[in-house]
PDB file of C-alpha atoms and ligand atoms in Angstrom:
ATOM      1  CA  MET A  19      17.318  10.722  13.624  1.00  0.00           C
ATOM      2  CA  SER A  20      16.784   7.323  12.048  1.00  0.00           C
ATOM      3  CA  THR A  21      19.840   5.903  10.185  1.00  0.00           C
ATOM      4  CA  GLU A  22      17.652   3.352   8.143  1.00  0.00           C
ATOM      5  CA  THR A  23      17.268   4.348   4.480  1.00  0.00           C
ATOM      6  CA  LEU A  24      13.836   5.412   3.414  1.00  0.00           C
ATOM      7  CA  SER A  25      13.712   2.414   0.892  1.00  0.00           C
ATOM      8  CA  ALA A  26      14.371   0.007   3.744  1.00  0.00           C
ATOM      9  CA  ALA A  27      11.747   1.420   5.931  1.00  0.00           C
ATOM     10  CA  LEU A  28       9.226   1.472   2.902  1.00  0.00           C
ATOM     11  CA  GLU A  29      10.063  -2.062   1.796  1.00  0.00           C
ATOM     12  CA  ARG A  30       9.429  -3.152   5.345  1.00  0.00           C
ATOM     13  CA  GLU A  31       5.999  -1.547   5.124  1.00  0.00           C
ATOM     14  CA  HIS A  32       5.336  -3.507   1.945  1.00  0.00           C
ATOM     15  CA  ARG A  33       5.972  -6.720   3.731  1.00  0.00           C
ATOM     16  CA  GLU A  34       3.970  -5.722   6.686  1.00  0.00           C
ATOM     17  CA  ILE A  35       0.903  -5.002   4.430  1.00  0.00           C
ATOM     18  CA  ASP A  36       1.415  -8.117   2.624  1.00  0.00           C
ATOM     19  CA  GLY A  37       1.635 -10.091   5.913  1.00  0.00           C
ATOM     20  CA  GLY A  38      -1.894  -8.716   7.106  1.00  0.00           C
ATOM     21  CA  ILE A  39      -3.623  -9.666   3.907  1.00  0.00           C
ATOM     22  CA  GLU A  40      -1.918 -13.214   3.879  1.00  0.00           C
ATOM     23  CA  GLU A  41      -2.758 -13.581   7.476  1.00  0.00           C
ATOM     24  CA  TYR A  42      -6.362 -12.914   6.835  1.00  0.00           C
ATOM     25  CA  ALA A  43      -6.649 -15.105   3.654  1.00  0.00           C
ATOM     26  CA  ALA A  44      -5.023 -17.951   5.663  1.00  0.00           C
ATOM     27  CA  GLY A  45      -7.675 -17.564   8.382  1.00  0.00           C
ATOM     28  CA  LEU A  46     -10.434 -17.728   5.615  1.00  0.00           C
ATOM     29  CA  GLU A  47      -8.920 -21.004   4.429  1.00  0.00           C
ATOM     30  CA  ALA A  48      -8.885 -22.463   8.120  1.00  0.00           C
ATOM     31  CA  GLY A  49     -12.527 -21.252   8.354  1.00  0.00           C
ATOM     32  CA  ALA A  50     -13.559 -23.549   5.517  1.00  0.00           C
ATOM     33  CA  GLU A  51     -12.662 -26.485   7.879  1.00  0.00           C
ATOM     34  CA  PRO A  52     -15.113 -27.833  10.452  1.00  0.00           C
ATOM     35  CA  ASP A  53     -14.706 -26.390  13.980  1.00  0.00           C
ATOM     36  CA  HIS A  54     -13.104 -23.187  12.847  1.00  0.00           C
ATOM     37  CA  ASP A  55     -14.639 -19.709  13.537  1.00  0.00           C
ATOM     38  CA  ALA A  56     -15.011 -17.473  10.659  1.00  0.00           C
ATOM     39  CA  ALA A  57     -11.811 -15.436  10.021  1.00  0.00           C
ATOM     40  CA  ASP A  58     -11.574 -11.990  11.852  1.00  0.00           C
ATOM     41  CA  PRO A  59     -11.389  -9.276   9.309  1.00  0.00           C
ATOM     42  CA  ALA A  60      -9.117  -7.047  11.630  1.00  0.00           C
ATOM     43  CA  PRO A  61      -5.747  -8.072  10.017  1.00  0.00           C
ATOM     44  CA  LEU A  62      -7.215  -7.248   6.481  1.00  0.00           C
ATOM     45  CA  ARG A  63      -8.664  -3.971   7.682  1.00  0.00           C
ATOM     46  CA  ARG A  64      -5.379  -2.961   9.295  1.00  0.00           C
ATOM     47  CA  ALA A  65      -3.377  -3.902   6.150  1.00  0.00           C
ATOM     48  CA  MET A  66      -5.798  -1.879   3.979  1.00  0.00           C
ATOM     49  CA  GLU A  67      -5.544   1.160   6.288  1.00  0.00           C
ATOM     50  CA  GLY A  68      -1.702   0.695   6.093  1.00  0.00           C
ATOM     51  CA  LEU A  69      -1.635   0.531   2.468  1.00  0.00           C
ATOM     52  CA  ARG A  70      -3.910   3.554   1.974  1.00  0.00           C
ATOM     53  CA  ARG A  71      -1.612   5.606   4.279  1.00  0.00           C
ATOM     54  CA  HIS A  72       1.499   4.192   2.200  1.00  0.00           C
ATOM     55  CA  ILE A  73       0.022   5.274  -0.964  1.00  0.00           C
ATOM     56  CA  TYR A  74      -0.707   8.690   0.485  1.00  0.00           C
ATOM     57  CA  LEU A  75       2.835   9.159   1.643  1.00  0.00           C
ATOM     58  CA  GLU A  76       4.311   8.074  -1.804  1.00  0.00           C
ATOM     59  CA  GLU A  77       1.949  10.336  -3.942  1.00  0.00           C
ATOM     60  CA  GLU A  78       2.113  13.231  -1.476  1.00  0.00           C
ATOM     61  CA  PHE A  79       5.833  13.353  -0.582  1.00  0.00           C
ATOM     62  CA  ILE A  80       7.952  10.924  -2.812  1.00  0.00           C
ATOM     63  CA  PHE A  81       6.615  11.084  -6.272  1.00  0.00           C
ATOM     64  CA  PRO A  82       6.448  14.831  -6.713  1.00  0.00           C
ATOM     65  CA  PRO A  83      10.059  15.379  -6.207  1.00  0.00           C
ATOM     66  CA  LEU A  84      11.023  12.379  -8.359  1.00  0.00           C
ATOM     67  CA  LYS A  85       8.672  13.705 -11.169  1.00  0.00           C
ATOM     68  CA  ALA A  86      10.210  17.028 -11.073  1.00  0.00           C
ATOM     69  CA  SER A  87      13.625  15.475 -11.510  1.00  0.00           C
ATOM     70  CA  GLY A  88      12.507  13.701 -14.754  1.00  0.00           C
ATOM     71  CA  LEU A  89      11.228  10.253 -13.646  1.00  0.00           C
ATOM     72  CA  MET A  90       7.925  11.027 -15.239  1.00  0.00           C
ATOM     73  CA  MET A  91       7.042   7.701 -16.863  1.00  0.00           C
ATOM     74  CA  PRO A  92       7.797   5.324 -14.011  1.00  0.00           C
ATOM     75  CA  VAL A  93       5.833   7.613 -11.734  1.00  0.00           C
ATOM     76  CA  PHE A  94       2.981   7.651 -14.015  1.00  0.00           C
ATOM     77  CA  VAL A  95       2.943   3.844 -13.894  1.00  0.00           C
ATOM     78  CA  MET A  96       3.020   3.648 -10.067  1.00  0.00           C
ATOM     79  CA  LEU A  97       0.179   6.413  -9.949  1.00  0.00           C
ATOM     80  CA  ARG A  98      -1.965   4.116 -12.350  1.00  0.00           C
ATOM     81  CA  GLU A  99      -1.279   1.027 -10.270  1.00  0.00           C
ATOM     82  CA  HIS A 100      -2.149   2.916  -7.094  1.00  0.00           C
ATOM     83  CA  GLY A 101      -5.573   3.770  -8.642  1.00  0.00           C
ATOM     84  CA  GLU A 102      -5.993   0.028  -9.346  1.00  0.00           C
ATOM     85  CA  LEU A 103      -5.161  -0.956  -5.877  1.00  0.00           C
ATOM     86  CA  TRP A 104      -7.200   1.617  -4.431  1.00  0.00           C
ATOM     87  CA  ASP A 105     -10.313   0.501  -6.420  1.00  0.00           C
ATOM     88  CA  ALA A 106      -9.476  -3.268  -5.359  1.00  0.00           C
ATOM     89  CA  MET A 107      -9.545  -2.230  -1.770  1.00  0.00           C
ATOM     90  CA  SER A 108     -12.860  -0.232  -2.243  1.00  0.00           C
ATOM     91  CA  GLY A 109     -14.200  -3.648  -3.825  1.00  0.00           C
ATOM     92  CA  LEU A 110     -12.949  -5.591  -0.660  1.00  0.00           C
ATOM     93  CA  ASP A 111     -14.516  -3.120   1.596  1.00  0.00           C
ATOM     94  CA  ASP A 112     -17.919  -3.757  -0.135  1.00  0.00           C
ATOM     95  CA  LEU A 113     -17.376  -7.631   0.109  1.00  0.00           C
ATOM     96  CA  LEU A 114     -16.739  -7.340   3.785  1.00  0.00           C
ATOM     97  CA  ALA A 115     -19.818  -4.930   4.213  1.00  0.00           C
ATOM     98  CA  THR A 116     -22.327  -7.232   2.367  1.00  0.00           C
ATOM     99  CA  GLY A 117     -21.053 -10.500   4.023  1.00  0.00           C
ATOM    100  CA  ALA A 118     -19.754 -12.047   0.860  1.00  0.00           C
ATOM    101  CA  ASN A 119     -18.809 -15.647   1.016  1.00  0.00           C
ATOM    102  CA  ALA A 120     -15.301 -16.735   1.953  1.00  0.00           C
ATOM    103  CA  SER A 121     -14.315 -18.093  -1.440  1.00  0.00           C
ATOM    104  CA  VAL A 122     -15.291 -14.742  -3.104  1.00  0.00           C
ATOM    105  CA  ILE A 123     -13.305 -12.775  -0.402  1.00  0.00           C
ATOM    106  CA  GLN A 124     -10.444 -15.100  -0.658  1.00  0.00           C
ATOM    107  CA  THR A 125     -10.121 -14.607  -4.663  1.00  0.00           C
ATOM    108  CA  ALA A 126     -10.322 -10.835  -4.075  1.00  0.00           C
ATOM    109  CA  CYS A 127      -7.477 -10.992  -1.617  1.00  0.00           C
ATOM    110  CA  GLN A 128      -5.329 -13.029  -4.004  1.00  0.00           C
ATOM    111  CA  ASP A 129      -6.008 -10.477  -6.543  1.00  0.00           C
ATOM    112  CA  LEU A 130      -4.954  -7.712  -4.248  1.00  0.00           C
ATOM    113  CA  LEU A 131      -1.704  -9.646  -3.325  1.00  0.00           C
ATOM    114  CA  LEU A 132      -0.874 -10.207  -6.994  1.00  0.00           C
ATOM    115  CA  ARG A 133      -1.441  -6.525  -7.833  1.00  0.00           C
ATOM    116  CA  LEU A 134       0.853  -5.580  -4.903  1.00  0.00           C
ATOM    117  CA  ASP A 135       3.600  -8.080  -5.933  1.00  0.00           C
ATOM    118  CA  ALA A 136       3.566  -6.567  -9.584  1.00  0.00           C
ATOM    119  CA  HIS A 137       3.650  -2.942  -8.162  1.00  0.00           C
ATOM    120  CA  ASN A 138       6.193  -3.514  -5.445  1.00  0.00           C
ATOM    121  CA  SER A 139       8.420  -5.599  -7.753  1.00  0.00           C
ATOM    122  CA  LYS A 140       8.856  -2.242  -9.955  1.00  0.00           C
ATOM    123  CA  GLU A 141       8.595   0.302  -7.190  1.00  0.00           C
ATOM    124  CA  GLU A 142      11.409  -1.239  -5.052  1.00  0.00           C
ATOM    125  CA  PRO A 143      14.171  -1.437  -7.611  1.00  0.00           C
ATOM    126  CA  VAL A 144      13.183   1.707  -9.669  1.00  0.00           C
ATOM    127  CA  ILE A 145      11.571   4.313  -7.379  1.00  0.00           C
ATOM    128  CA  TYR A 146      12.912   3.694  -3.986  1.00  0.00           C
ATOM    129  CA  PRO A 147      16.635   3.892  -4.737  1.00  0.00           C
ATOM    130  CA  GLN A 148      15.888   7.385  -6.478  1.00  0.00           C
ATOM    131  CA  ALA A 149      14.018   8.385  -3.294  1.00  0.00           C
ATOM    132  CA  ASP A 150      17.056   7.635  -1.205  1.00  0.00           C
ATOM    133  CA  ALA A 151      19.352   9.548  -3.590  1.00  0.00           C
ATOM    134  CA  GLN A 152      17.265  12.586  -4.277  1.00  0.00           C
ATOM    135  CA  LEU A 153      15.259  13.594  -1.103  1.00  0.00           C
ATOM    136  CA  SER A 154      16.702  16.061   1.121  1.00  0.00           C
ATOM    137  CA  ASP A 155      17.829  15.026   4.514  1.00  0.00           C
ATOM    138  CA  GLU A 156      15.030  17.167   5.825  1.00  0.00           C
ATOM    139  CA  ALA A 157      12.456  15.504   3.733  1.00  0.00           C
ATOM    140  CA  THR A 158      13.850  11.988   4.637  1.00  0.00           C
ATOM    141  CA  ALA A 159      13.636  12.918   8.223  1.00  0.00           C
ATOM    142  CA  ARG A 160       9.998  14.107   7.944  1.00  0.00           C
ATOM    143  CA  LEU A 161       9.143  10.836   6.099  1.00  0.00           C
ATOM    144  CA  HIS A 162      10.513   8.642   8.889  1.00  0.00           C
ATOM    145  CA  ASP A 163       8.622  10.642  11.434  1.00  0.00           C
ATOM    146  CA  PHE A 164       5.408  10.163   9.257  1.00  0.00           C
ATOM    147  CA  LEU A 165       5.995   6.437   8.940  1.00  0.00           C
ATOM    148  CA  ALA A 166       6.324   6.173  12.733  1.00  0.00           C
ATOM    149  CA  ASP A 167       3.072   7.804  13.602  1.00  0.00           C
ATOM    150  CA  GLY A 168       1.645   9.977  10.762  1.00  0.00           C
ATOM    151  CA  ARG A 169      -2.032   9.937   9.535  1.00  0.00           C
ATOM    152  CA  MET A 170      -3.704  10.275   6.247  1.00  0.00           C
ATOM    153  CA  PRO A 171      -6.046  13.065   6.087  1.00  0.00           C
ATOM    154  CA  ASP A 172      -9.712  12.009   6.437  1.00  0.00           C
ATOM    155  CA  GLY A 173     -11.299  11.482   2.987  1.00  0.00           C
ATOM    156  CA  TRP A 174      -8.023  11.763   1.058  1.00  0.00           C
ATOM    157  CA  LYS A 175      -7.901   9.559  -2.231  1.00  0.00           C
ATOM    158  CA  CYS A 176      -5.284   8.629  -4.595  1.00  0.00           C
ATOM    159  CA  GLU A 177      -4.963  10.519  -7.764  1.00  0.00           C
ATOM    160  CA  LYS A 178      -6.193   7.700 -10.031  1.00  0.00           C
ATOM    161  CA  ALA A 179      -8.933   6.097  -7.781  1.00  0.00           C
ATOM    162  CA  THR A 180     -12.248   5.883  -9.692  1.00  0.00           C
ATOM    163  CA  ARG A 181     -14.204   5.172  -6.495  1.00  0.00           C
TER     164      ARG A 181
HETATM  165 FE1  LIG B 203       3.492   2.438  -4.447  1.00  0.00          FE
HETATM  166 FE1  LIG B 204       5.216   1.421  -1.961  1.00  0.00          FE
END
């Protein structure tokens, strides 16, 4: 069993997701210079897949027990922001699919990073310490397993996604 706290594992996932988006955005910038290939969208796609799974595990396994323990308002804010993040990712998928130009995609990546920063900077100090304190050992172990190799069900959408 992992001795790492849930919050440490979840915060690491935040950094990995940010890192993938940043890597892709940096590649877009390099692509604007002569003799550079267009940025490979693989790091962005991987980061968005990771973010969707991260949102899934929070909404399905972490928020419900915290809500039940009285943390209604902070959880409500997190759910609303997840919906905005989800919609921003759908917008980025559309831009990639239609071959939008690099500066438009760059702006959308920066927007997603700003939203993530605003979200994570509340979630990490307010929500995660409560998850560490309140989830049972069994629930915590299950979440560590999910973080290692769990999959989001096909077609799952977060509660407040509008698309
Ligand atoms: Fe979140
Ligand atoms: Fe999170």
